[in-house]
């Protein structure tokens, strides 16, 4: 309804012609240069303060501004206060707080808003960081926006201008940390040669308040240290890490710490030596402690021989609660399986009473259409915060979607997800709509005739992906390897069963879905009492999770009176319709946007619409074999055949297109 309304409104507007080409490289930081501003400060000039002053001098067009460095009971270290009387003034106990205040003012200016009273802002999370899954050969695991930004072969001698632009963009949304390399970490990153390269990046990022962290390989003492073991209780191993930490801090005095993926998907870890995750993490934490460094230890562990994959992180880590050092943070993915378009939250949140935790979100769209699909992710993260109270969390990580593409993120709307991640790390209570509004106005135009319809697309888009890919709690129906298209039938001889879709959908003649209730894998028991009961009963389980928690008979009556099978058909069809509506809406905003960007997004939406049909047909035709019921007659018929789709193998390297070649 809402979407249709906008189409009519936008068509009635007169067009603005000849908008200048915009390659997207400036992200949301596009203000015209100003020459009018008077910016003063009596504080000792530091590189960070100089940036704050310069940003305001360059772009601020309003009243004169004073910057004052001052402690204030209402402000934490990176917080700031803005007062308008007697003079517009930014106050913060730190230089970085002043810079954040400057970006706040510039954001307001770009949005056309004015500050009426005073503003007090404090970041919610102490650590707000990107995780790059970037390899040292510059490939990016699950990256869809070109190569890695870090030019390791050229560093430390040659320095790309993009390093500073990257740091600036992060600072402008409050991101204050970055893990440079893939969690599947090459031990080489800790060699002196690489640390010298990392230092160059750290020196640039520091001025923008961005601290550098590294992913480390638990077997590093063996691979680059020549030891015969990586056992965390071995004295030589502990000594090796202590020496390495000393070297790291000598080169990068404000280094943040280590991120570790251990005993997961083939990575080495303490369990190789019959030690616990706590013993492994603590050994590293002790090495970093003298320098105030931290260890972020990931809980993404699962094993095909063990229980239901969705239960494993909890089973492994909950019994260790209280055993971790105070400079260890458990980094937990938002959902218990793996960044699916929709998952219930990981029950470890809330279950670790005496251990620091931090959520890990995925900004890169590994499971949400890569850089081809428009999917604004803030609503997904907001949904998480609706169930999980961030009060006990100390940090937030987001797997970056950034690469060497001129516009940084491939899909121009990928920028919105980077932006939204930063804003939510600053304040998880911000709502998706406000963030979309901010991003659209800074990135494109403040004209409401553009902002309103495009914002409506954004806010609807994640649910559309859920609908056309995996509605009602379905998950992991992806093709093996690339996680782009559907392959609910996928069966790779010899593959781990928990890497195959049938492990998750469990389709059979009786019904569909994974029984995780008390009559099944009992994953529901890992949730707090209120949710445990809710999720456990097929009649009270929210339908958006019903196939996650239950094996539901095909003829089960859903809340709207339809059978499960019919509802599934309707959801998939709705997803396709949603994307078609975006195409229509997009056509209507052409006057407001430069031709290149307009066409780029238009062609990506076309691809998305084709892919949505591909998903709908593949999943419905495959499940229909089990349901043995017709697709409701009022719905569009499939356009593909199951047999053809089964033969199709997507060439993911060039992203050349799905089964559309069959037509
Ligand atoms: C999965 C990705 C894989 C990552 C892994 C992880 O498919 O590439 O290495 O998660 O988070 O989502 O460690």
XYZ file of C-alpha atoms in Angstrom, residues 214-593:
380
model
C 44.653 -8.243 13.937
C 43.188 -11.702 13.464
C 45.737 -14.267 14.576
C 46.222 -17.898 13.774
C 46.452 -19.997 16.921
C 49.218 -22.096 15.407
C 51.451 -19.062 14.728
C 54.133 -20.195 17.230
C 54.591 -23.300 15.111
C 54.275 -21.785 11.645
C 56.358 -18.648 12.086
C 57.955 -19.348 15.465
C 59.415 -22.751 14.742
C 57.972 -24.356 17.888
C 56.743 -27.914 17.817
C 53.429 -27.183 19.510
C 50.853 -24.433 19.974
C 49.539 -25.906 23.236
C 48.418 -22.923 25.313
C 49.739 -24.501 28.512
C 53.204 -24.994 27.078
C 55.691 -22.518 28.577
C 57.513 -21.877 25.320
C 54.261 -21.182 23.560
C 53.171 -18.688 26.202
C 56.624 -17.069 26.049
C 56.432 -16.827 22.259
C 53.131 -14.957 22.458
C 54.474 -12.672 25.193
C 57.474 -11.793 23.076
C 55.285 -11.279 20.041
C 52.952 -8.964 21.965
C 55.972 -6.981 23.117
C 57.167 -6.594 19.554
C 53.705 -5.612 18.299
C 53.366 -2.866 20.924
C 56.841 -1.593 20.259
C 55.858 -1.052 16.646
C 52.229 0.013 17.278
C 51.948 1.367 20.843
C 48.157 1.718 20.771
C 47.473 -1.631 19.109
C 43.981 -2.898 20.031
C 44.368 -6.645 20.333
C 43.748 -10.015 18.706
C 40.671 -11.574 17.123
C 40.723 -15.372 17.130
C 38.818 -18.031 15.224
C 39.899 -21.238 16.928
C 38.774 -24.825 16.430
C 36.256 -23.752 13.862
C 36.008 -24.884 10.252
C 39.450 -26.465 10.369
C 41.302 -23.646 12.129
C 43.784 -24.651 14.835
C 42.969 -23.993 18.472
C 43.407 -25.079 22.070
C 41.063 -28.056 21.667
C 43.749 -29.647 19.450
C 45.622 -30.128 22.734
C 42.596 -31.071 24.848
C 42.553 -27.566 26.326
C 39.455 -25.428 26.603
C 38.634 -22.263 24.724
C 39.129 -20.411 28.007
C 42.647 -21.763 28.396
C 43.481 -20.711 24.863
C 41.967 -17.256 25.158
C 43.487 -16.581 28.570
C 46.985 -17.418 27.444
C 46.718 -14.773 24.714
C 44.992 -12.358 27.078
C 47.896 -12.624 29.519
C 50.336 -11.763 26.766
C 48.374 -8.636 25.831
C 47.412 -7.523 29.331
C 50.514 -5.419 30.126
C 49.662 -3.225 27.138
C 45.889 -3.019 27.737
C 45.271 -5.202 24.711
C 42.220 -7.417 24.397
C 41.346 -10.791 22.929
C 38.139 -11.174 20.971
C 37.497 -14.885 20.940
C 34.862 -16.076 18.489
C 32.195 -18.553 19.540
C 31.447 -19.651 15.964
C 32.262 -23.317 16.526
C 30.430 -26.375 15.249
C 31.206 -29.905 14.409
C 29.316 -32.391 12.219
C 29.624 -35.174 14.777
C 28.060 -33.136 17.549
C 24.564 -31.975 18.382
C 22.348 -29.730 16.262
C 24.657 -27.021 14.905
C 22.428 -24.267 16.303
C 23.147 -25.543 19.830
C 26.874 -25.952 19.680
C 28.245 -22.524 20.589
C 26.113 -22.521 23.722
C 27.108 -26.086 24.647
C 30.764 -25.300 24.209
C 30.964 -21.882 25.848
C 28.225 -21.615 28.455
C 29.930 -24.060 30.846
C 33.067 -21.883 30.636
C 31.265 -18.785 31.916
C 33.418 -17.031 34.477
C 36.642 -18.690 33.368
C 37.763 -15.987 30.961
C 40.156 -13.159 31.849
C 38.753 -9.658 32.069
C 40.452 -8.652 28.823
C 38.747 -11.408 26.850
C 35.511 -10.666 24.994
C 33.510 -13.490 23.457
C 32.501 -12.447 19.961
C 29.160 -14.068 19.176
C 27.352 -14.042 15.826
C 23.848 -12.603 16.113
C 22.247 -15.898 15.109
C 23.158 -19.451 16.148
C 23.805 -20.812 12.643
C 25.432 -18.309 10.335
C 24.267 -14.854 9.242
C 21.117 -16.121 7.533
C 18.554 -13.567 6.279
C 16.593 -14.312 9.434
C 17.624 -16.254 12.517
C 16.495 -16.172 16.103
C 19.248 -14.759 18.320
C 22.110 -16.870 19.662
C 21.065 -17.944 23.166
C 24.600 -17.404 24.480
C 23.655 -13.721 24.726
C 22.273 -13.387 28.191
C 23.630 -16.782 29.253
C 27.167 -15.545 29.916
C 26.743 -13.779 33.246
C 30.412 -13.424 34.147
C 32.063 -13.070 30.771
C 32.304 -10.077 28.474
C 30.441 -10.490 25.199
C 30.066 -8.662 21.916
C 27.808 -9.340 18.938
C 29.212 -9.938 15.473
C 26.997 -8.754 12.610
C 27.695 -9.347 8.949
C 27.611 -6.198 6.854
C 28.810 -7.940 3.720
C 25.835 -9.685 2.133
C 27.189 -13.229 2.006
C 23.703 -14.662 2.385
C 21.620 -11.720 1.192
C 22.378 -11.457 -2.499
C 26.012 -10.273 -2.428
C 26.420 -6.898 -4.137
C 23.513 -7.582 -6.487
C 20.570 -7.284 -4.131
C 19.345 -4.195 -2.396
C 18.995 -5.250 1.242
C 19.133 -2.618 3.951
C 20.252 -4.466 7.046
C 19.456 -2.071 9.898
C 15.987 -3.636 10.410
C 17.642 -7.028 10.891
C 20.012 -5.649 13.519
C 17.201 -3.755 15.169
C 15.230 -6.998 15.363
C 18.168 -8.503 17.248
C 18.196 -5.618 19.718
C 14.459 -6.121 20.189
C 15.260 -9.472 21.812
C 18.756 -9.021 23.175
C 19.574 -6.299 25.642
C 22.910 -4.740 24.721
C 23.433 -3.512 28.289
C 25.847 -6.329 29.131
C 27.819 -6.054 25.893
C 31.022 -4.082 25.626
C 31.702 -3.987 21.913
C 30.214 -4.554 18.473
C 31.827 -6.025 15.362
C 30.594 -5.952 11.784
C 32.104 -7.979 8.938
C 32.956 -5.290 6.414
C 31.489 -4.998 2.917
C 34.242 -2.720 1.688
C 36.727 -3.184 -1.129
C 38.598 -1.384 -3.885
C 35.481 -0.637 -5.940
C 35.268 3.087 -6.605
C 32.076 3.295 -4.582
C 33.623 1.062 -1.860
C 30.742 -1.409 -1.526
C 29.739 -2.599 -5.014
C 26.024 -1.997 -4.643
C 25.574 1.721 -3.960
C 23.121 0.816 -1.199
C 25.800 -1.303 0.470
C 27.124 2.025 1.733
C 23.954 2.370 3.777
C 24.815 -0.819 5.640
C 28.312 0.374 6.502
C 26.780 3.650 7.640
C 23.998 1.959 9.623
C 26.427 -0.363 11.347
C 28.460 2.589 12.601
C 25.410 4.490 13.755
C 24.032 1.474 15.635
C 27.385 0.816 17.266
C 27.229 4.382 18.489
C 23.621 4.010 19.590
C 21.832 0.655 19.236
C 18.554 2.362 20.098
C 18.514 4.431 16.908
C 15.793 3.216 14.620
C 16.312 1.963 11.096
C 14.123 4.634 9.618
C 16.083 7.490 11.103
C 19.354 5.957 9.936
C 18.001 5.441 6.412
C 16.775 9.017 6.407
C 20.206 10.326 7.439
C 22.024 8.230 4.871
C 19.721 9.084 1.983
C 19.782 12.806 2.670
C 23.547 12.967 2.963
C 24.189 10.642 0.034
C 21.620 11.807 -2.519
C 19.261 14.677 -1.800
C 17.077 16.038 0.979
C 14.126 16.265 -1.381
C 11.362 14.338 0.368
C 9.888 13.318 -2.954
C 13.022 11.199 -3.383
C 13.710 10.339 0.249
C 10.266 9.013 1.153
C 9.840 6.374 -1.564
C 13.449 5.235 -1.478
C 13.361 4.986 2.284
C 10.244 2.849 1.965
C 12.140 0.498 -0.360
C 15.023 0.301 2.083
C 12.871 -0.429 5.102
C 10.986 -3.148 3.241
C 13.996 -4.705 1.538
C 15.339 -7.127 4.144
C 11.910 -8.681 4.605
C 11.667 -9.083 0.842
C 14.928 -11.061 0.829
C 13.586 -13.279 3.616
C 10.391 -13.827 1.656
C 11.921 -14.798 -1.661
C 14.835 -16.747 -0.195
C 13.887 -18.362 3.088
C 10.565 -17.407 4.668
C 9.007 -18.785 7.854
C 12.306 -19.698 9.521
C 13.842 -21.687 6.652
C 17.611 -21.336 6.549
C 20.701 -22.364 4.648
C 19.067 -23.460 1.417
C 22.065 -22.061 -0.440
C 24.090 -23.564 -3.202
C 27.279 -25.148 -1.943
C 30.230 -22.788 -1.755
C 29.035 -19.435 -3.001
C 25.943 -18.873 -0.875
C 24.192 -16.901 -3.603
C 21.519 -18.955 -5.306
C 19.132 -21.682 -4.104
C 19.966 -25.371 -4.038
C 17.625 -26.971 -1.519
C 18.379 -30.289 -3.229
C 22.144 -29.877 -2.956
C 23.991 -33.081 -2.196
C 27.758 -33.072 -2.608
C 29.195 -36.551 -2.141
C 31.516 -36.604 0.856
C 30.528 -33.118 2.043
C 29.957 -32.383 5.712
C 26.256 -32.977 6.379
C 25.984 -29.675 8.250
C 27.060 -27.873 5.080
C 24.115 -29.243 3.109
C 20.620 -27.705 2.928
C 18.795 -30.940 3.781
C 20.418 -30.829 7.250
C 18.404 -27.648 7.839
C 15.110 -27.965 5.946
C 14.418 -31.645 6.661
C 11.720 -31.781 3.980
C 9.839 -35.066 3.806
C 6.349 -36.343 3.052
C 5.147 -35.298 6.501
C 6.319 -31.737 6.493
C 9.109 -29.175 6.533
C 11.477 -27.666 9.103
C 13.961 -28.584 11.829
C 12.404 -29.866 15.031
C 14.411 -28.017 17.664
C 11.660 -28.283 20.276
C 11.769 -30.525 23.331
C 10.630 -33.422 21.123
C 13.524 -32.737 18.776
C 17.029 -31.345 19.250
C 15.883 -29.325 22.282
C 17.605 -26.136 21.163
C 14.600 -24.282 22.588
C 15.843 -25.171 26.078
C 18.820 -22.858 25.622
C 16.560 -19.787 25.678
C 15.321 -17.986 28.795
C 12.053 -19.316 30.236
C 9.678 -16.889 28.562
C 11.027 -17.593 25.084
C 11.616 -21.282 25.727
C 7.881 -21.886 26.130
C 6.967 -19.574 23.308
C 9.330 -21.174 20.796
C 8.715 -24.723 21.954
C 5.013 -24.857 21.176
C 4.178 -24.991 17.488
C 1.007 -23.018 18.227
C 2.745 -20.103 19.936
C 6.053 -20.052 18.066
C 6.244 -16.825 16.023
C 5.623 -17.893 12.444
C 8.712 -16.102 11.235
C 10.682 -18.828 13.122
C 8.282 -21.737 12.821
C 10.408 -23.829 10.436
C 13.488 -23.017 12.477
C 12.039 -24.612 15.591
C 9.520 -27.146 14.275
C 8.995 -29.843 11.697
C 5.639 -28.568 10.533
C 3.097 -30.776 8.714
C 2.307 -29.560 5.208
C -1.358 -29.205 6.094
C -0.733 -27.405 9.407
C -3.110 -24.451 9.730
C -1.268 -21.152 9.979
C -2.624 -18.143 11.869
C -4.251 -16.740 8.736
C -6.073 -20.013 8.026
C -3.843 -21.121 5.143
C -1.978 -24.412 5.219
C 1.791 -24.348 5.648
C 2.201 -25.230 1.982
C -0.082 -22.425 0.831
C 1.597 -19.928 3.138
C 4.988 -20.909 1.785
C 3.735 -20.297 -1.763
C 2.344 -16.921 -0.740
C 5.520 -15.823 1.015
C 7.766 -16.678 -1.929
C 5.375 -14.915 -4.281
C 5.214 -11.876 -2.054
C 9.007 -11.613 -2.092
C 9.004 -11.519 -5.899
C 6.262 -8.893 -5.904
C 8.142 -6.723 -3.444
C 11.181 -6.527 -5.702
C 9.036 -5.748 -8.735
C 7.511 -2.880 -6.818
C 11.023 -1.566 -6.063
C 11.753 -1.625 -9.788
C 8.666 0.453 -10.473
C 9.396 2.870 -7.675
C 12.968 3.228 -8.741
C 11.893 4.147 -12.262
C 9.845 6.948 -10.767
C 12.705 8.674 -8.914
C 14.890 9.063 -12.016
C 14.655 12.884 -11.996
C 16.372 13.091 -8.624
C 19.532 11.157 -9.252
